[in-house]
Amino acid sequence: MSKPLEGVRVLDLSHVIAGPLASFYLAQLGAEVIKVEPPLAGEVLRSMKDGADTDTPTGFAAINAGKQSLALDIRTQEGAGLLRSLAASADVFIENFRPGVVARYGLDYASIKAVRPDIVYCSISGFGQQGGWALRGAYDHVVQALTGMMMMSGEGDDAPPLKVGFPVIDVAVGMLAALSIVSSLHRRSRDGAGQYIDASMVQASLMLMYPNTCASLTDGTPTRRVGNRGYTGSPAADTYRCADGWLAVAANTPAQFRKLAAALGIEELCDDARALDLAAFNQPNGFVVPNDRRYVVERLRQAFASRSAVQLEDTLSLAGVPAARVRKLEEFLHEVDATGCVSLPDYRFNQGGRELRTRGIGFDFDQDGGPTQSGAPSLGQDTRAVLAKAGLDEETIAALERAGVIRTQTEAAASLAS
């Protein structure tokens, strides 16, 4: 079965998470992705081995499955020249160095456009290509701090800043970059024109906080640290401690609140003018508006404390009130495997004699689904094949290897063995 991006060729100079995740999407959608890496040790994620004797540890392999590895030193004149030659047959070019770095080697947009006028060229950076901070380095937690994300997590104005517990901005900018690339390829197929894309971690962060960003820009609405409460502000859209753990519940509407109150045995709150704005509560639509939030929250806390989160999750969910017991990631994944409670894709890659397993790329295709067959490449695995396809003979490839410009799988394997 064909995939949507079959026939699309991608040169990917990016490293770590953001750029590689963008090209991972393209690879899983059928594109030929050639990952360009430094020949000495490859990109940095290859080094995060956790003691395993491999250059494709899980963290690296998970976001580089289905790609080819071209080990080539872009800092050399010969290496940069080779890459420009390869760009003539590419559709997409991705890089995530600091602004100005690739230009030193003649690999910036203008240089690549000179050999492929309709190239879709995507630059990923921390702060974008323009502006006073463009040359600053950026990591996920630093951008979380800068853009205010750390001050939206946690409880109370005086609490320390609190980061999201995984690299959420790196992942988001990778997704947005993939979306922008695919839309630009569609535009090119329609109009014949290429595109330059400036994707930044700052922009991705603001998109993740989009409703709050718009409210601040438009109405001057200040952000609030709401802890584990839901977006609507209902006192019953929160996370409460139960006798056997924590339960997140989202009783946002009066109808949902009535069902929650019945399950907790506190139905009298629905007619309590101290607790609720009863005029708003008895409207046909809208959200729950507390008159005395502390009082309502305390009543809810007392009621939840003596009940089972496991039982309440089922009871409330069946009644139409969204609720979930707080789990660890590994708990949730095991539960999906054991019970089939959620239908998720099951992508499995052959990775050097072991199986790398993921839960897909975030959506299912009816006609074009399924993962690529191959896992992530070892360093330089495809160098020889890519260059031979570009017209280089064995003697030239061997000379480039001796000069340290490239690295083939044979040399990479020998280094690992020693």
XYZ file of C-alpha atoms in Angstrom:
418
model
C 0.000 0.000 0.000
C 1.436 3.375 -0.987
C 2.071 6.150 1.500
C 1.209 9.860 1.090
C 4.782 11.180 0.759
C 6.305 8.471 -1.415
C 8.582 10.086 -3.992
C 9.530 12.974 -1.668
C 13.251 13.208 -0.872
C 14.428 14.905 2.329
C 17.912 15.993 3.380
C 17.916 16.359 7.153
C 20.840 18.062 8.923
C 18.996 18.342 12.225
C 19.868 16.724 15.547
C 18.440 15.851 18.983
C 14.586 16.025 19.033
C 12.850 18.904 17.242
C 14.219 18.512 13.719
C 14.544 14.717 13.802
C 10.931 14.428 14.961
C 9.812 16.545 11.997
C 11.669 14.277 9.558
C 10.454 11.193 11.445
C 6.904 12.200 10.536
C 7.936 12.618 6.911
C 9.684 9.226 6.895
C 6.697 7.449 8.417
C 4.463 9.076 5.809
C 6.594 7.599 3.060
C 9.314 10.148 2.301
C 12.921 9.134 1.673
C 14.768 10.841 4.534
C 18.558 11.064 4.408
C 19.902 11.951 7.842
C 23.197 13.830 7.550
C 25.461 13.309 10.575
C 29.029 14.122 11.622
C 31.216 11.148 10.610
C 33.220 10.897 13.826
C 30.438 9.980 16.271
C 27.148 10.867 14.628
C 24.542 13.064 16.214
C 24.479 13.543 19.973
C 21.488 11.308 20.777
C 23.492 8.294 19.633
C 25.612 8.756 22.768
C 22.667 8.342 25.199
C 23.121 4.593 25.424
C 22.271 3.815 29.074
C 25.023 1.203 29.052
C 23.893 -0.540 25.851
C 26.582 -1.442 23.311
C 24.902 0.151 20.302
C 24.900 3.374 18.311
C 21.106 3.190 17.984
C 19.842 3.405 21.584
C 16.089 3.593 22.093
C 15.927 7.377 22.496
C 17.709 7.869 19.183
C 16.046 5.000 17.348
C 12.505 6.042 18.279
C 12.696 9.304 16.314
C 14.990 8.168 13.519
C 13.288 4.970 12.374
C 12.830 4.670 8.649
C 15.649 7.062 7.731
C 18.993 6.610 5.992
C 22.277 7.737 7.556
C 24.782 9.724 5.510
C 27.899 10.314 7.616
C 29.411 13.442 6.080
C 31.393 16.380 7.477
C 29.678 19.569 6.304
C 32.546 21.616 7.772
C 34.832 20.489 4.956
C 34.691 22.031 1.518
C 34.278 18.607 -0.084
C 31.485 17.593 2.310
C 29.509 20.791 1.869
C 29.927 20.558 -1.894
C 28.650 16.981 -1.887
C 25.591 18.016 0.096
C 24.795 20.850 -2.306
C 25.009 18.344 -5.144
C 22.596 16.029 -3.349
C 20.243 18.965 -2.730
C 19.695 19.293 -6.475
C 17.575 16.129 -6.316
C 15.933 16.843 -2.942
C 12.454 18.188 -2.253
C 12.966 19.175 1.394
C 15.970 20.457 3.364
C 15.852 20.630 7.189
C 18.379 22.155 9.596
C 18.257 23.185 13.251
C 21.572 24.925 13.865
C 21.785 28.427 15.288
C 21.049 31.089 12.682
C 24.064 31.718 10.462
C 25.848 28.402 11.064
C 24.849 26.621 7.854
C 25.600 29.766 5.846
C 29.300 29.356 6.745
C 29.336 26.179 4.706
C 27.191 27.349 1.817
C 24.170 25.349 2.988
C 21.783 28.194 3.777
C 18.492 28.688 1.954
C 19.946 30.937 -0.743
C 22.701 28.432 -1.532
C 20.375 25.440 -1.659
C 17.787 27.367 -3.657
C 20.492 28.091 -6.224
C 20.751 24.386 -7.011
C 17.083 23.512 -6.385
C 14.849 26.572 -6.969
C 11.660 24.918 -5.698
C 13.193 23.484 -2.514
C 11.103 23.452 0.668
C 13.684 24.571 3.219
C 12.881 24.443 6.948
C 15.042 26.092 9.614
C 14.261 25.191 13.226
C 15.728 27.311 16.015
C 15.062 28.508 19.525
C 14.108 32.103 18.830
C 13.634 32.330 15.062
C 15.953 33.638 12.370
C 15.434 37.357 13.092
C 15.482 39.523 16.210
C 17.889 40.404 18.956
C 17.817 36.949 20.556
C 18.154 34.945 17.336
C 21.720 33.839 18.101
C 20.969 32.658 21.626
C 21.100 28.958 22.356
C 17.909 27.297 23.513
C 16.810 24.161 25.288
C 13.281 23.065 26.051
C 13.215 23.994 29.747
C 14.879 27.351 29.030
C 12.145 28.267 26.556
C 9.522 27.060 29.029
C 10.973 29.560 31.495
C 11.238 32.388 28.983
C 7.717 32.179 27.597
C 5.915 31.873 30.929
C 5.037 28.197 30.709
C 6.835 27.452 33.972
C 4.706 30.069 35.702
C 1.464 28.491 34.513
C 2.218 25.151 36.137
C 2.107 24.637 39.875
C -0.132 26.024 42.591
C -0.056 29.585 43.903
C 1.801 32.733 42.958
C 4.627 32.141 45.439
C 5.392 28.557 44.414
C 8.683 27.887 42.574
C 8.540 27.700 38.775
C 7.579 24.251 37.528
C 8.487 22.835 34.125
C 6.433 20.364 32.151
C 8.011 16.988 32.874
C 9.015 16.114 29.309
C 10.416 18.122 26.348
C 7.001 19.364 25.267
C 8.268 22.315 23.193
C 10.823 20.224 21.285
C 8.069 17.788 20.352
C 5.622 20.555 19.451
C 8.021 22.401 17.153
C 8.811 19.107 15.420
C 5.112 18.509 14.782
C 4.583 22.072 13.564
C 7.616 21.863 11.297
C 6.268 18.651 9.749
C 2.883 20.305 9.203
C 4.468 23.351 7.579
C 6.611 21.157 5.308
C 3.675 19.044 4.147
C 1.557 22.133 3.450
C 4.458 23.695 1.512
C 4.840 20.548 -0.574
C 1.154 20.779 -1.441
C 1.592 24.426 -2.397
C 4.556 23.483 -4.588
C 2.567 20.781 -6.369
C -0.119 23.377 -7.085
C 1.952 26.460 -7.928
C 5.449 25.113 -8.610
C 7.032 27.373 -5.997
C 9.291 26.396 -3.122
C 9.185 27.784 0.407
C 11.381 28.938 3.262
C 10.051 27.987 6.710
C 11.180 29.628 9.953
C 10.006 27.366 12.788
C 10.996 28.268 16.324
C 10.615 26.868 19.809
C 9.211 30.200 20.976
C 6.413 30.046 18.402
C 5.661 26.441 19.342
C 5.494 27.370 23.026
C 3.009 30.156 22.350
C 0.876 27.780 20.290
C 0.816 25.306 23.167
C -0.548 28.143 25.336
C -2.683 29.513 22.488
C -5.929 30.422 24.365
C -3.958 32.141 27.129
C -1.671 33.902 24.653
C -4.642 35.298 22.741
C -6.411 36.391 25.931
C -3.299 38.249 27.069
C -2.720 39.928 23.705
C -6.354 40.859 23.119
C -7.763 41.635 26.555
C -4.693 41.967 28.752
C -5.824 38.946 30.757
C -3.094 37.926 33.212
C -2.178 34.256 33.482
C -2.959 32.364 36.669
C -1.311 29.341 38.191
C -4.172 26.885 38.471
C -2.350 23.778 39.589
C -4.256 20.684 38.475
C -7.521 22.498 37.812
C -9.223 22.432 34.428
C -9.394 25.307 31.977
C -12.991 26.316 32.741
C -12.303 27.126 36.385
C -15.123 24.992 37.738
C -14.292 23.818 41.277
C -15.319 20.351 40.140
C -12.810 20.413 37.278
C -9.811 19.537 39.410
C -7.733 16.687 40.783
C -8.681 15.270 44.182
C -7.075 12.787 46.569
C -9.143 9.676 47.148
C -8.683 6.785 49.555
C -6.613 4.862 46.991
C -4.943 7.565 44.910
C -5.780 10.687 42.939
C -8.688 11.326 40.574
C -8.926 14.015 37.912
C -12.515 14.977 37.231
C -14.123 17.459 34.831
C -17.616 18.344 36.016
C -17.724 21.625 34.130
C -21.432 22.021 33.419
C -24.305 22.064 35.921
C -25.578 18.744 34.527
C -22.166 17.139 35.105
C -21.912 18.710 38.559
C -25.277 17.230 39.572
C -24.103 13.757 38.534
C -20.848 14.196 40.441
C -22.648 15.426 43.548
C -24.977 12.414 43.418
C -22.025 10.011 43.127
C -20.349 11.673 46.112
C -23.509 11.916 48.208
C -23.438 15.738 48.441
C -26.506 16.568 46.333
C -27.419 19.414 48.678
C -24.604 21.513 47.163
C -26.717 21.895 44.018
C -29.229 24.035 45.962
C -26.758 25.787 48.244
C -26.601 29.529 47.503
C -23.484 29.879 49.622
C -21.725 27.345 47.406
C -22.961 28.183 43.910
C -24.360 30.988 41.795
C -27.754 29.291 41.518
C -29.013 31.591 38.749
C -26.095 30.536 36.537
C -26.356 26.949 37.755
C -29.976 26.652 36.635
C -29.415 28.070 33.165
C -29.737 25.597 30.260
C -26.049 26.012 29.374
C -22.845 27.457 30.762
C -20.362 26.420 33.440
C -20.494 26.002 37.204
C -19.826 29.347 38.930
C -18.927 29.139 42.644
C -19.912 31.836 45.115
C -17.533 30.510 47.754
C -14.853 28.488 45.976
C -12.992 27.461 49.134
C -16.161 26.133 50.691
C -17.092 24.101 47.595
C -13.567 22.732 47.193
C -13.434 21.704 50.845
C -16.756 19.864 50.575
C -15.488 18.084 47.475
C -12.191 17.198 49.149
C -13.958 15.645 52.110
C -16.258 13.635 49.867
C -13.488 12.362 47.589
C -11.176 11.474 50.501
C -13.352 8.591 51.683
C -14.048 7.094 48.258
C -12.175 4.919 45.800
C -10.607 6.551 42.749
C -10.849 3.245 40.868
C -14.579 2.938 41.500
C -15.334 6.601 40.943
C -13.544 6.567 37.586
C -15.930 3.910 36.326
C -19.025 5.360 38.005
C -18.501 8.907 36.757
C -17.421 7.880 33.274
C -20.568 5.786 32.861
C -22.629 8.751 34.069
C -21.086 11.053 31.461
C -18.680 12.920 33.737
C -15.093 12.794 32.412
C -12.869 11.293 35.099
C -9.554 9.463 35.244
C -7.458 8.013 38.010
C -3.977 9.555 37.949
C -1.547 7.013 36.508
C 2.106 6.847 35.587
C 2.857 6.542 31.862
C 3.982 2.929 32.232
C 0.760 2.105 34.089
C -1.355 3.491 31.281
C 0.626 1.719 28.557
C 0.390 -1.606 30.403
C -3.345 -1.139 30.885
C -3.852 -0.496 27.171
C -1.931 -3.682 26.373
C -3.748 -5.769 28.977
C -7.313 -4.596 28.413
C -7.578 -2.913 25.020
C -9.329 -0.005 26.770
C -8.048 2.377 24.091
C -7.422 1.425 20.474
C -3.949 2.659 19.536
C -1.633 1.915 16.605
C 1.155 -0.513 17.422
C 4.302 0.357 15.461
C 7.163 -2.119 15.731
C 10.556 -1.545 14.151
C 13.302 -4.096 13.653
C 16.238 -2.506 15.437
C 19.448 -4.503 15.280
C 18.039 -7.831 16.432
C 15.593 -6.327 18.897
C 12.148 -4.849 18.532
C 11.520 -1.147 19.015
C 7.901 -0.495 19.861
C 5.909 2.737 19.679
C 2.265 3.713 19.681
C 2.319 5.362 16.279
C 2.558 8.999 15.228
C -0.574 10.422 16.813
C -3.242 9.437 14.300
C -4.442 6.538 12.183
C -4.713 6.433 8.390
C -7.340 4.141 6.931
C -5.674 3.831 3.537
C -2.017 4.662 4.200
C -1.372 3.345 7.671
C 1.386 1.299 9.216
C 4.996 2.021 10.075
C 8.047 1.821 7.870
C 9.661 -1.597 7.939
C 13.105 -0.482 9.066
C 14.340 0.926 12.327
C 16.927 3.671 12.733
C 20.165 3.352 10.732
C 23.567 2.834 12.268
C 26.021 5.664 11.682
C 27.029 5.816 8.029
C 24.898 2.828 7.112
C 23.730 4.399 3.847
C 26.676 6.662 2.994
C 27.995 4.427 0.235
C 24.578 3.805 -1.333
C 23.536 7.498 -1.259
C 26.799 8.651 -2.846
C 26.841 5.862 -5.429
C 23.296 6.811 -6.414
C 24.554 10.385 -6.827
C 27.138 9.144 -9.332
C 30.304 8.797 -7.240
C 32.465 5.771 -8.044
C 34.082 3.472 -5.491
C 37.506 5.079 -5.860
C 36.119 8.553 -5.112
C 34.119 7.273 -2.145
C 37.208 5.537 -0.750
C 39.286 8.701 -1.148
C 36.665 10.785 0.673
C 36.598 8.233 3.458
C 40.378 8.288 3.846
C 40.237 12.088 4.049
C 37.663 11.919 6.865
C 34.991 13.704 4.822
C 32.614 10.744 4.974
C 32.191 7.534 6.899
C 30.696 4.328 5.613
C 29.058 1.575 7.604
C 32.123 -0.597 7.136
C 34.326 1.989 8.854
C 31.692 2.685 11.527
C 31.398 -1.027 12.312
C 35.170 -1.358 12.550
C 35.337 1.558 15.024
C 32.665 0.015 17.207
C 34.459 -3.346 17.193
C 37.692 -1.749 18.347
